[in-house]
XYZ file of C-alpha atoms in Angstrom:
756
model
C -15.776 -7.852 -32.599
C -12.728 -5.796 -31.636
C -9.279 -7.120 -30.684
C -7.385 -5.609 -27.750
C -4.151 -6.190 -25.843
C -3.805 -6.307 -22.073
C -2.537 -8.020 -18.937
C -4.299 -11.077 -17.516
C -5.517 -10.721 -13.929
C -6.430 -14.149 -12.585
C -9.070 -14.817 -9.938
C -8.920 -17.491 -7.265
C -12.332 -18.839 -8.438
C -10.873 -19.859 -11.819
C -11.976 -17.071 -14.142
C -9.981 -13.959 -14.977
C -9.926 -10.524 -16.536
C -7.817 -8.733 -19.112
C -6.728 -5.303 -17.937
C -6.732 -3.361 -21.176
C -3.783 -1.218 -22.230
C -6.160 1.532 -23.392
C -7.693 1.890 -19.927
C -11.218 0.843 -20.946
C -13.347 -1.676 -19.037
C -11.684 -4.981 -18.181
C -12.596 -7.987 -20.313
C -13.903 -11.103 -18.587
C -12.240 -14.456 -19.348
C -14.165 -17.641 -18.607
C -12.381 -20.489 -16.735
C -12.018 -22.372 -20.018
C -10.074 -19.453 -21.523
C -7.850 -19.269 -18.441
C -6.547 -22.815 -19.017
C -4.000 -21.645 -21.591
C -2.841 -18.486 -19.831
C -1.482 -17.541 -16.438
C -1.920 -14.553 -14.159
C 0.025 -11.511 -15.462
C 0.578 -12.836 -19.001
C 0.238 -10.211 -21.722
C -2.334 -11.334 -24.277
C -4.394 -10.306 -27.260
C -8.106 -11.055 -26.962
C -11.201 -10.681 -29.075
C -14.422 -9.469 -27.483
C -16.999 -12.161 -28.321
C -20.048 -10.960 -26.398
C -21.417 -8.519 -23.834
C -23.454 -9.463 -20.797
C -26.762 -7.825 -19.893
C -24.936 -5.024 -18.077
C -22.811 -4.265 -21.132
C -19.613 -5.840 -19.746
C -17.373 -7.505 -22.334
C -16.306 -11.150 -22.411
C -13.310 -12.222 -24.472
C -11.477 -15.099 -26.130
C -7.692 -15.349 -26.070
C -6.223 -15.083 -29.565
C -2.523 -14.798 -28.837
C -0.149 -14.797 -25.880
C 2.147 -11.854 -26.518
C 4.430 -12.239 -23.503
C 4.780 -14.762 -20.706
C 5.655 -13.415 -17.279
C 9.164 -14.687 -16.520
C 9.195 -14.067 -12.768
C 9.423 -17.209 -10.590
C 6.232 -18.559 -9.024
C 6.198 -19.235 -5.277
C 4.373 -22.212 -3.810
C 4.386 -25.386 -1.689
C 6.029 -28.553 -3.061
C 3.663 -31.529 -2.854
C 3.915 -35.217 -3.797
C 0.622 -36.828 -4.778
C 0.095 -40.245 -6.371
C 3.708 -40.271 -7.500
C 3.469 -36.815 -9.066
C 5.557 -33.856 -7.892
C 3.768 -30.545 -8.157
C 3.811 -27.035 -6.735
C 0.635 -25.330 -5.530
C 1.150 -21.579 -6.180
C 0.850 -19.410 -3.101
C -0.890 -16.778 -5.230
C -4.213 -18.419 -6.024
C -4.725 -16.124 -8.992
C -2.501 -18.471 -11.013
C -5.342 -20.997 -10.934
C -3.265 -24.065 -11.883
C -0.780 -26.269 -10.067
C 2.642 -26.617 -11.703
C 3.902 -30.118 -12.375
C 7.575 -30.770 -11.580
C 9.659 -33.610 -13.123
C 11.444 -35.786 -10.580
C 14.800 -34.347 -11.640
C 13.491 -30.793 -11.241
C 12.844 -30.628 -7.482
C 16.468 -29.745 -6.613
C 17.064 -30.288 -2.872
C 13.497 -29.511 -1.823
C 11.393 -31.885 0.268
C 7.644 -32.291 0.530
C 5.867 -29.340 2.140
C 8.644 -26.795 1.674
C 8.111 -23.389 0.082
C 9.937 -23.120 -3.242
C 10.388 -20.832 -6.223
C 9.560 -22.371 -9.594
C 10.614 -21.423 -13.110
C 8.263 -22.503 -15.914
C 9.754 -24.790 -18.538
C 6.520 -25.440 -20.458
C 3.434 -23.169 -20.442
C -0.076 -24.520 -19.892
C -2.225 -25.633 -22.775
C -5.860 -26.556 -23.206
C -5.072 -30.201 -22.358
C -2.066 -30.025 -20.025
C -0.872 -28.253 -16.900
C 2.270 -26.104 -16.875
C 5.639 -27.732 -16.182
C 8.462 -26.188 -14.193
C 11.591 -26.738 -12.138
C 12.553 -25.614 -8.663
C 15.086 -22.753 -8.722
C 15.125 -21.791 -5.030
C 14.191 -23.483 -1.759
C 12.893 -20.900 0.726
C 12.297 -23.264 3.656
C 9.433 -24.522 5.787
C 6.121 -22.662 5.847
C 6.393 -22.114 9.621
C 9.926 -20.678 9.539
C 10.098 -17.201 11.149
C 9.808 -14.507 8.490
C 8.674 -16.941 5.772
C 5.576 -14.817 5.079
C 7.872 -11.925 4.125
C 10.086 -14.122 1.931
C 6.952 -15.261 0.116
C 5.537 -11.733 -0.261
C 8.665 -10.138 -1.737
C 8.755 -12.837 -4.417
C 4.997 -13.069 -4.921
C 4.816 -9.322 -5.618
C 8.233 -9.200 -7.300
C 9.659 -6.710 -4.816
C 13.394 -6.276 -5.561
C 15.142 -7.316 -2.349
C 18.753 -7.858 -3.391
C 21.030 -5.037 -4.493
C 23.150 -5.632 -7.576
C 26.869 -6.383 -7.224
C 27.603 -3.056 -8.924
C 25.496 -1.184 -6.361
C 27.170 -2.914 -3.428
C 30.596 -2.166 -4.907
C 29.696 1.499 -5.418
C 28.278 1.737 -1.888
C 31.437 0.288 -0.338
C 33.456 3.142 -1.858
C 31.314 5.850 -0.266
C 32.838 7.656 2.740
C 31.797 6.832 6.296
C 31.131 10.484 7.161
C 30.696 13.874 5.503
C 34.044 15.122 4.131
C 35.201 18.753 3.933
C 34.964 18.617 0.138
C 31.264 17.674 0.423
C 30.544 20.871 2.373
C 31.628 23.250 -0.384
C 29.010 25.688 -1.732
C 26.629 24.934 1.129
C 25.125 27.118 3.859
C 26.422 26.140 7.299
C 23.431 25.527 9.602
C 25.268 23.390 12.133
C 24.612 26.005 14.827
C 20.834 25.941 14.245
C 18.919 23.786 16.745
C 17.377 21.442 14.187
C 15.878 18.242 15.626
C 14.300 15.063 14.259
C 10.910 13.825 15.499
C 9.996 10.247 14.539
C 8.491 7.028 15.859
C 10.199 4.895 18.488
C 11.130 2.227 15.940
C 12.408 4.591 13.204
C 15.922 3.912 11.905
C 16.244 6.345 9.004
C 15.702 10.060 9.581
C 14.754 11.991 6.443
C 13.798 15.298 7.994
C 14.769 17.763 10.718
C 12.824 20.880 11.765
C 13.397 24.186 13.551
C 11.164 27.159 14.287
C 11.588 30.634 15.763
C 9.435 33.793 15.907
C 9.966 36.181 12.978
C 8.911 39.616 11.811
C 7.005 39.803 8.550
C 6.828 43.271 7.036
C 7.663 46.532 8.791
C 6.587 45.694 12.323
C 8.241 46.052 15.708
C 7.236 42.685 17.125
C 7.274 39.184 15.729
C 4.034 38.435 13.902
C 4.949 35.126 12.303
C 7.490 32.338 12.334
C 10.545 31.191 10.495
C 10.103 27.471 9.795
C 13.109 25.487 8.557
C 12.630 22.009 7.130
C 15.917 20.244 6.347
C 15.735 17.079 4.222
C 18.531 14.545 3.702
C 20.419 15.365 0.490
C 20.344 11.912 -1.089
C 20.967 13.402 -4.560
C 24.544 14.276 -3.521
C 25.395 10.562 -3.300
C 22.960 8.943 -5.753
C 23.746 10.196 -9.257
C 21.797 9.555 -12.490
C 23.101 6.675 -14.580
C 24.959 4.971 -11.744
C 24.190 1.522 -10.343
C 22.852 3.006 -7.099
C 20.358 5.079 -9.042
C 19.289 2.152 -11.234
C 18.480 0.005 -8.205
C 16.730 2.888 -6.432
C 14.576 3.565 -9.497
C 13.693 -0.112 -9.886
C 12.478 -0.255 -6.273
C 10.970 3.265 -6.326
C 10.066 2.991 -2.628
C 11.012 1.269 0.595
C 8.666 -1.533 1.645
C 7.715 -1.837 5.303
C 6.808 -5.145 6.956
C 6.419 -6.025 10.632
C 10.005 -6.451 11.948
C 11.626 -5.876 8.536
C 12.154 -3.177 5.919
C 13.168 -3.657 2.278
C 14.963 -0.306 1.771
C 15.170 1.680 -1.439
C 18.824 2.457 -0.697
C 21.555 0.324 0.881
C 21.771 0.550 4.663
C 25.035 2.485 4.564
C 23.070 5.349 3.003
C 19.560 4.907 4.424
C 20.603 4.420 8.043
C 24.017 6.030 7.878
C 25.413 8.649 5.535
C 22.030 10.137 4.501
C 20.168 9.665 7.771
C 20.034 12.848 9.879
C 21.416 11.139 12.970
C 21.902 13.322 16.061
C 25.197 15.126 16.663
C 26.605 14.245 13.247
C 27.204 16.580 10.315
C 24.916 15.762 7.413
C 24.206 17.199 3.978
C 20.695 18.533 3.490
C 18.389 20.364 1.122
C 16.645 23.090 3.083
C 13.268 24.741 2.660
C 13.368 27.968 4.702
C 9.894 29.505 5.100
C 8.203 32.542 6.627
C 4.718 31.694 7.918
C 2.310 34.431 8.984
C -0.232 34.357 11.819
C -2.942 33.052 9.488
C -0.795 30.067 8.523
C -0.092 31.320 5.005
C 3.442 30.919 3.625
C 4.600 34.492 3.089
C 7.983 33.632 1.499
C 10.344 30.688 1.084
C 13.749 29.773 -0.285
C 15.625 26.561 -1.064
C 19.354 25.990 -0.603
C 21.830 23.149 0.016
C 23.228 23.122 3.551
C 25.240 21.302 6.174
C 23.303 20.586 9.368
C 23.903 18.875 12.696
C 20.766 17.525 14.381
C 20.718 18.566 18.035
C 18.476 15.717 19.198
C 16.477 12.690 18.145
C 12.958 13.079 19.581
C 10.105 10.592 19.487
C 6.478 11.584 18.946
C 5.608 10.359 22.430
C 8.373 12.433 24.010
C 7.411 15.647 22.191
C 3.722 15.160 23.036
C 4.643 14.783 26.696
C 6.730 17.982 26.613
C 3.964 19.971 24.935
C 1.473 18.695 27.488
C 3.696 19.533 30.476
C 6.601 21.922 29.971
C 7.710 21.331 33.558
C 7.653 17.536 33.421
C 10.640 15.156 33.456
C 10.808 14.939 29.650
C 10.964 18.735 29.367
C 13.579 18.911 32.105
C 15.878 16.523 30.195
C 15.580 18.639 27.008
C 15.437 22.019 28.691
C 17.402 23.987 26.067
C 15.240 22.702 23.206
C 11.810 23.147 24.788
C 11.351 26.762 23.520
C 11.952 25.634 19.933
C 9.385 22.835 20.325
C 6.852 25.351 21.614
C 7.504 27.563 18.578
C 6.981 24.528 16.329
C 3.666 23.930 18.065
C 2.681 27.562 17.509
C 3.400 27.457 13.779
C 1.595 24.109 13.563
C -1.566 25.689 15.024
C -1.312 28.509 12.475
C -0.863 26.025 9.605
C -3.848 24.091 10.947
C -5.987 27.231 10.742
C -4.931 27.679 7.105
C -5.831 24.040 6.446
C -9.336 24.639 7.775
C -9.668 27.840 5.744
C -8.858 26.169 2.438
C -11.206 23.265 3.271
C -8.783 20.339 3.223
C -10.393 16.971 3.932
C -9.411 15.559 7.320
C -10.624 12.133 8.462
C -9.569 10.610 11.755
C -8.813 6.941 11.065
C -7.453 4.218 13.333
C -4.119 2.824 12.182
C -2.746 -0.286 13.842
C 0.681 -1.668 14.548
C 1.511 -5.367 14.723
C 3.817 -6.294 17.606
C 5.614 -9.590 16.955
C 7.532 -11.927 19.239
C 11.043 -13.264 18.587
C 9.647 -15.952 16.257
C 7.818 -13.427 14.093
C 4.350 -14.366 15.361
C 1.816 -11.744 16.428
C 2.040 -10.936 20.106
C -0.544 -8.165 19.995
C -2.081 -5.590 17.673
C -2.210 -2.066 19.047
C -3.659 1.174 17.655
C -1.264 3.911 16.575
C -2.271 6.979 18.540
C -1.850 10.240 16.652
C -0.966 13.211 18.817
C 0.037 16.848 18.241
C 3.644 15.791 17.617
C 2.552 13.670 14.634
C 0.407 16.492 13.267
C 3.143 19.071 13.874
C 5.571 17.157 11.669
C 2.868 16.409 9.093
C 1.970 20.086 8.654
C 5.658 21.076 8.445
C 6.248 18.499 5.710
C 3.112 19.588 3.829
C 4.372 23.181 3.868
C 7.757 22.164 2.411
C 6.091 19.972 -0.233
C 3.805 22.822 -1.317
C 6.775 25.184 -1.603
C 8.679 22.688 -3.756
C 5.692 22.315 -6.101
C 5.285 26.092 -6.320
C 9.005 26.573 -6.971
C 9.097 24.012 -9.792
C 5.821 25.154 -11.319
C 6.973 28.776 -11.213
C 10.025 27.847 -13.291
C 7.881 25.733 -15.686
C 10.277 22.827 -15.295
C 9.055 19.235 -15.838
C 8.812 17.162 -12.667
C 6.590 14.669 -10.862
C 3.597 16.052 -8.993
C 1.599 14.201 -6.394
C -1.876 14.387 -7.919
C -5.067 13.428 -6.118
C -8.284 13.908 -8.031
C -11.822 14.207 -6.744
C -14.550 11.634 -7.370
C -15.221 10.259 -10.832
C -18.714 10.978 -12.233
C -19.803 7.446 -11.325
C -18.554 7.629 -7.730
C -19.928 11.149 -7.360
C -23.413 9.954 -8.343
C -23.233 7.024 -5.902
C -22.189 9.361 -3.081
C -24.912 11.909 -3.870
C -27.520 9.140 -3.882
C -26.228 7.801 -0.573
C -26.274 11.202 1.144
C -29.808 11.901 -0.121
C -30.988 8.518 1.168
C -29.694 9.385 4.639
C -31.733 12.596 4.668
C -28.889 14.622 6.141
C -29.723 17.817 4.322
C -26.084 17.787 3.171
C -24.724 16.718 -0.176
C -22.027 17.498 -2.709
C -22.407 19.530 -5.874
C -21.876 18.308 -9.417
C -18.445 19.953 -9.322
C -17.477 19.106 -5.728
C -14.782 20.930 -3.786
C -12.758 19.538 -0.869
C -14.534 21.902 1.528
C -17.857 20.193 0.722
C -16.432 16.818 1.763
C -14.979 18.315 4.921
C -18.298 19.986 5.747
C -20.115 16.631 5.555
C -17.394 14.950 7.629
C -17.483 17.663 10.311
C -21.286 17.749 10.490
C -21.570 13.977 10.965
C -18.582 13.198 13.198
C -20.769 12.678 16.298
C -23.462 10.550 14.603
C -23.663 6.810 15.349
C -23.170 6.102 11.638
C -20.230 8.517 11.283
C -17.876 5.648 10.437
C -20.041 4.606 7.495
C -20.455 8.163 6.196
C -16.727 8.881 6.368
C -16.006 5.535 4.726
C -18.272 6.447 1.805
C -16.574 9.842 1.467
C -13.159 8.202 1.343
C -14.219 5.516 -1.123
C -15.602 8.120 -3.514
C -12.196 9.741 -4.018
C -9.522 8.482 -6.373
C -6.100 7.150 -5.520
C -3.220 9.621 -5.472
C -0.604 9.122 -8.196
C 2.680 10.551 -9.454
C 2.441 12.326 -12.788
C 4.116 15.226 -14.648
C 0.635 16.603 -15.426
C -0.370 18.731 -12.460
C -4.066 18.846 -11.646
C -3.815 19.577 -7.927
C -4.369 17.597 -4.762
C -8.079 17.313 -3.978
C -7.825 15.922 -0.449
C -5.319 18.528 0.746
C -6.964 21.315 -1.286
C -3.699 22.395 -2.909
C -3.499 23.643 -6.520
C -0.046 22.066 -6.808
C 1.617 19.489 -4.599
C 4.674 17.262 -4.813
C 6.799 15.029 -2.593
C 10.083 16.550 -1.388
C 10.499 15.339 2.178
C 11.419 11.609 1.977
C 14.168 10.969 -0.605
C 15.633 8.110 1.461
C 12.524 5.999 0.922
C 10.750 7.491 -2.153
C 12.270 7.907 -5.602
C 9.906 10.755 -6.707
C 11.311 12.866 -3.849
C 14.822 12.228 -5.144
C 13.777 13.441 -8.599
C 12.252 16.588 -7.084
C 15.532 17.295 -5.265
C 17.461 17.009 -8.530
C 15.080 19.384 -10.272
C 15.318 21.984 -7.484
C 19.118 21.728 -7.429
C 19.259 22.246 -11.189
C 17.004 25.299 -10.952
C 19.126 26.773 -8.141
C 22.125 26.427 -10.461
C 20.113 28.013 -13.308
C 20.218 24.758 -15.231
C 17.706 22.191 -16.409
C 17.517 18.639 -15.139
C 17.203 16.137 -17.979
C 15.588 12.883 -16.937
C 17.424 10.047 -18.606
C 15.250 7.901 -20.841
C 15.395 4.335 -19.526
C 13.718 1.127 -20.583
C 11.866 1.066 -17.269
C 10.543 4.575 -17.719
C 9.305 4.159 -21.270
C 7.826 0.701 -20.721
C 5.739 1.991 -17.826
C 3.908 4.352 -20.177
C 2.353 1.447 -22.068
C 0.814 -0.156 -18.964
C -0.756 2.914 -17.431
C -4.396 3.878 -17.806
C -5.113 7.099 -19.688
C -5.690 10.155 -17.487
C -9.231 11.151 -16.607
C -10.936 14.212 -15.196
C -8.640 17.094 -14.341
C -5.588 15.067 -15.364
C -7.070 14.590 -18.828
C -7.588 18.359 -19.118
C -3.988 18.922 -18.028
C -2.797 16.396 -20.611
C -4.797 18.097 -23.364
C -3.359 21.488 -22.392
C 0.141 20.007 -22.359
C -0.373 18.709 -25.891
C -1.472 22.152 -27.059
C 1.707 23.626 -25.579
C 3.838 20.692 -26.704
C 7.503 21.453 -27.463
C 9.291 20.249 -30.584
C 9.559 16.511 -31.201
C 13.132 16.534 -29.941
C 11.767 16.835 -26.399
C 9.019 14.213 -26.777
C 11.241 11.378 -25.531
C 11.974 13.178 -22.276
C 8.284 13.992 -21.770
C 7.520 10.292 -22.167
C 10.296 9.504 -19.701
C 8.691 11.749 -17.055
C 5.305 10.188 -17.733
C 6.797 6.709 -17.556
C 8.643 7.494 -14.329
C 5.382 8.663 -12.749
C 3.546 5.510 -13.832
C 6.429 3.320 -12.627
C 6.618 4.974 -9.192
C 2.828 4.880 -8.761
C 2.693 1.178 -9.663
C 5.539 0.302 -7.305
C 3.905 2.261 -4.499
C 0.771 0.140 -4.956
C 2.912 -3.013 -5.121
C 4.567 -2.122 -1.810
C 1.171 -1.530 -0.181
C -0.174 -4.844 -1.484
C 2.877 -6.765 -0.254
C 2.641 -5.171 3.198
C -1.090 -5.907 3.445
C -0.517 -9.501 2.341
C 2.022 -10.107 5.116
C -0.208 -8.488 7.733
C -3.174 -10.581 6.572
C -1.082 -13.777 6.776
C 0.078 -12.946 10.303
C -3.476 -12.133 11.404
C -4.793 -15.410 9.978
C -2.029 -17.333 11.729
C -2.878 -15.482 14.936
C -6.625 -16.141 14.668
C -6.175 -19.871 14.030
C -5.317 -20.092 17.718
C -8.669 -18.462 18.595
C -11.099 -20.664 16.644
C -14.369 -21.011 18.507
C -13.855 -17.924 20.659
C -16.362 -15.070 20.794
C -15.602 -11.348 20.473
C -17.411 -8.050 20.225
C -16.842 -5.942 17.149
C -18.132 -3.303 14.771
C -19.249 -3.667 11.155
C -16.521 -2.115 8.977
C -18.076 -2.765 5.554
C -21.399 -3.947 4.150
C -21.622 -5.873 0.874
C -24.219 -7.872 -1.016
C -22.661 -11.105 0.296
C -22.257 -10.225 3.973
C -20.661 -8.044 6.631
C -17.029 -7.371 7.355
C -16.509 -7.022 11.091
C -13.475 -5.624 12.919
C -12.952 -7.144 16.359
C -12.573 -4.881 19.372
C -9.091 -4.802 20.905
C -7.706 -7.319 18.370
C -8.274 -5.043 15.320
C -8.688 -8.107 13.087
C -11.265 -8.063 10.287
C -13.304 -11.025 9.083
C -16.440 -11.831 7.085
C -19.861 -12.753 8.381
C -21.314 -14.333 5.263
C -24.924 -13.446 4.483
C -25.914 -17.084 5.140
C -24.686 -16.653 8.733
C -26.973 -13.707 9.532
C -30.018 -15.789 10.438
C -32.850 -17.781 8.937
C -34.318 -15.054 6.748
C -33.662 -13.265 3.484
C -31.484 -10.146 3.625
C -31.640 -7.479 0.954
C -28.654 -5.248 0.144
C -29.511 -1.572 -0.408
C -26.679 -0.087 -2.442
C -27.922 3.474 -1.980
C -28.042 3.232 1.815
C -25.164 0.743 2.042
C -27.029 -1.571 4.397
C -28.349 -5.113 4.715
C -31.943 -5.424 5.951
C -33.838 -8.552 6.970
C -37.173 -8.817 5.146
C -38.979 -10.613 8.002
C -37.588 -8.943 11.135
C -36.457 -5.633 9.629
C -33.086 -5.960 11.379
C -30.607 -3.627 9.702
C -26.808 -3.752 9.499
C -24.708 -0.734 8.518
C -21.086 0.295 8.982
C -20.570 0.913 12.694
C -23.266 -1.520 13.855
C -22.235 -3.358 17.032
C -22.254 -7.162 16.793
C -20.899 -10.181 18.626
C -19.278 -12.922 16.562
C -17.575 -16.273 16.881
C -14.409 -17.147 14.948
C -15.563 -20.046 12.765
C -13.008 -20.529 9.973
C -9.531 -19.337 9.017
C -8.242 -19.759 5.449
C -4.496 -19.153 5.676
C -3.916 -19.643 1.935
C -6.716 -17.239 1.014
C -5.849 -14.767 3.813
C -9.477 -14.864 4.949
C -11.166 -15.104 8.336
C -14.834 -16.100 8.736
C -17.113 -15.253 11.637
C -20.541 -16.445 12.730
C -23.024 -14.041 14.231
C -23.835 -14.584 17.923
C -27.238 -13.436 19.198
C -28.632 -13.249 22.743
C -29.969 -16.779 22.307
C -26.694 -18.119 20.943
C -25.372 -18.592 17.406
C -27.612 -17.204 14.683
C -29.297 -19.977 12.651
C -27.996 -20.386 9.139
C -30.289 -19.762 6.207
C -29.586 -23.227 4.770
C -31.483 -26.456 5.462
C -28.466 -28.460 6.515
C -27.112 -27.850 9.989
C -23.456 -26.924 9.758
C -20.856 -27.934 12.292
C -20.063 -25.616 15.143
C -16.851 -23.624 15.426
C -15.546 -26.304 17.821
C -16.096 -28.889 15.075
C -14.181 -26.619 12.691
C -11.327 -26.445 15.197
C -11.267 -30.242 15.469
C -11.320 -30.462 11.667
C -8.293 -28.166 11.440
C -6.429 -30.285 14.003
C -7.370 -33.465 12.137
C -6.209 -31.928 8.829
C -2.910 -30.964 10.437
C -2.403 -34.505 11.735
C -3.280 -35.918 8.335
C -0.862 -33.584 6.579
C 1.972 -34.459 8.951
C 1.303 -38.186 8.512
C 1.101 -37.854 4.713
C 4.304 -35.797 4.624
C 6.125 -38.338 6.763
C 4.963 -41.261 4.616
C 5.862 -39.462 1.383
C 9.312 -38.579 2.698
C 9.934 -42.175 3.788
C 8.857 -43.501 0.398
C 11.062 -41.048 -1.473
C 14.013 -41.851 0.786
C 13.527 -45.584 0.239
C 13.319 -45.061 -3.500
C 9.868 -46.582 -3.683
C 8.526 -46.779 -7.230
C 4.984 -45.563 -7.756
C 2.803 -45.722 -10.844
C 2.182 -42.121 -12.073
C -1.406 -41.053 -12.093
C -2.676 -37.854 -13.695
C -3.854 -35.398 -11.016
C -7.411 -34.178 -10.998
C -8.226 -30.655 -12.105
C -8.196 -29.533 -8.473
C -5.196 -31.635 -7.525
C -4.757 -30.541 -3.911
C -7.152 -31.704 -1.212
C -7.741 -30.028 2.114
C -5.179 -32.071 4.026
C -2.421 -31.347 1.502
C -3.114 -27.647 1.793
C -3.120 -27.849 5.598
C -6.456 -26.118 5.868
C -10.213 -26.657 6.064
C -11.783 -26.073 2.665
C -14.736 -23.716 2.660
C -17.271 -22.754 0.015
C -17.087 -19.775 -2.262
C -17.794 -16.431 -0.627
C -19.720 -15.197 -3.588
C -21.790 -17.369 -5.917
C -21.857 -15.027 -8.872
C -18.756 -13.954 -10.798
C -17.109 -10.851 -9.444
C -16.206 -7.714 -11.358
C -13.272 -5.609 -10.135
């Protein structure tokens, strides 16, 4: 059997997978194999067998590299043994801590642990406490855990802080040299109420295109903060920015890509302050097509800081109080709305995919706990800015591609052959009379979305369309943006919070100066190449074409650097999303623990073979109704139709189905919420013989577990303080019981092993 290298991805149920370096199917590792390795170790495995579906199973031959990042968890004291239960359950094993390795930590606190001895077939890993984060209920602790759990860089280096302190407080006369003065142009920023950094400012006026007497188009100016003027390649600021690659947004806190002096100060386009900017100046015709554009460095002075709500109110009523306060700027906002409507027509013409989704915002109290969850309402002001930014991004991609200069494109590919087949089967099963071709175009997706938007099952159909498409990535190999229906697309408009945008700025500046920007080859950039999956589909064709046109070997290192930078930025973007979702899930679980036993209405948001995911009305919290909670009959999952159907009653559940549920369990450690289905006659009977406890019993069990944990913690602390000597006893394989974990233990959600 073959031998392959890859990264271990643990699973909370004890088994794991090896994510192969060559991008092929992941290799399953049995729980026995996972005893000697930890989540995120780099290993060499041998494929020893294939299951009946052709999926490989492996045996670990060699551990090539141990992950050196600290592990975050709760410090516990059981039967005289100190140990840390990792917060990330994918590690699968508790870490034993010698008595002299607990530092100043006390029982129950959240700590960071450094491994001193790796696990083996017959022993658990050993470690020592390197950092005490505090109590689990401390405000903001969920964020402190997440940034370390996902290895989000959250401290700037001493060199970066020293370099930042030497930067000026405001734009100096010397900084304005060789720039177009646009300080007299009525540029404005339009952002959310809670925004603190302002990347972009916009302005629009009617314009004549061609030899005409009256205006038949618009001049649209998009000015973007010129971060590249202050953040130079090879400097400490740039190293830290590259390592982070993106800002990470949490409720009540942001981990910025750049120090605050830059992100909220010198680079932010604050109102009534001179700022340096890179400008995309466009002519847009009545059909919404970009007739011409130019890029240039400029000095601007934002005339106002608008919010989306304020602009929407002005557009809705040009004689209202909001419009009266901004009277001189109202005409420019109306022109922006006009060009937005033209750009929207062009979007429809090219067939860009447009799904209306509900985004939510978590509102926290002073202690960091959820106060409420509210939907983010998108209005014309949001869409106006979005279309303006899309136009500038398209121009930047066209400009770079026209000069055949290497850069990072934002690539979004259509469905893979497997996902395409699943979607075609699903659409046929619905009998819509609509489907997608074997070589689907964005317009086909949009046609299905538009034709089904008023159907009761529209949510499910749109969900299937979204799930069929691939994730957008950064890559130097352009293969277009499927969702937006652009042949070339890149990110230019947010250099304060995205490193790819900063690279695009540097490339454009170099081209304006008739030079070439050489991306410096760094260890980060080149190492990222080895962990990425090979390109597929259109990206693979682009890669093959690039190899045919490959330059001499002298330029190979730089090509690898661009490829590595794209992989690095894509991976860090996913890391930021995962960290943000983890914090939101923790807060929602904490919030729902106070609502155990309560009943809510909701809608099915996903259907799986093991149950229904339901999103509660008003609360916007999602939980699982396990298939055993659906009633006393057998339910069959139809993958083609994406539904669960009862064999006896014929009751059918699909995405969008209305249900009423009771909050039955909350697993804070697992970030999971469980519901029970409520019928007209009460709670649905379970499909098991034993009668389970009610949600009120679960609530009492949680309270009892909390009391037990507090009592155990107090006793352990008293014994440690008194220096009581205890006879060590080896912990069981699953060393932590329910009380120690401060939760009610529940069964597995899925009986069979899961494949990612």
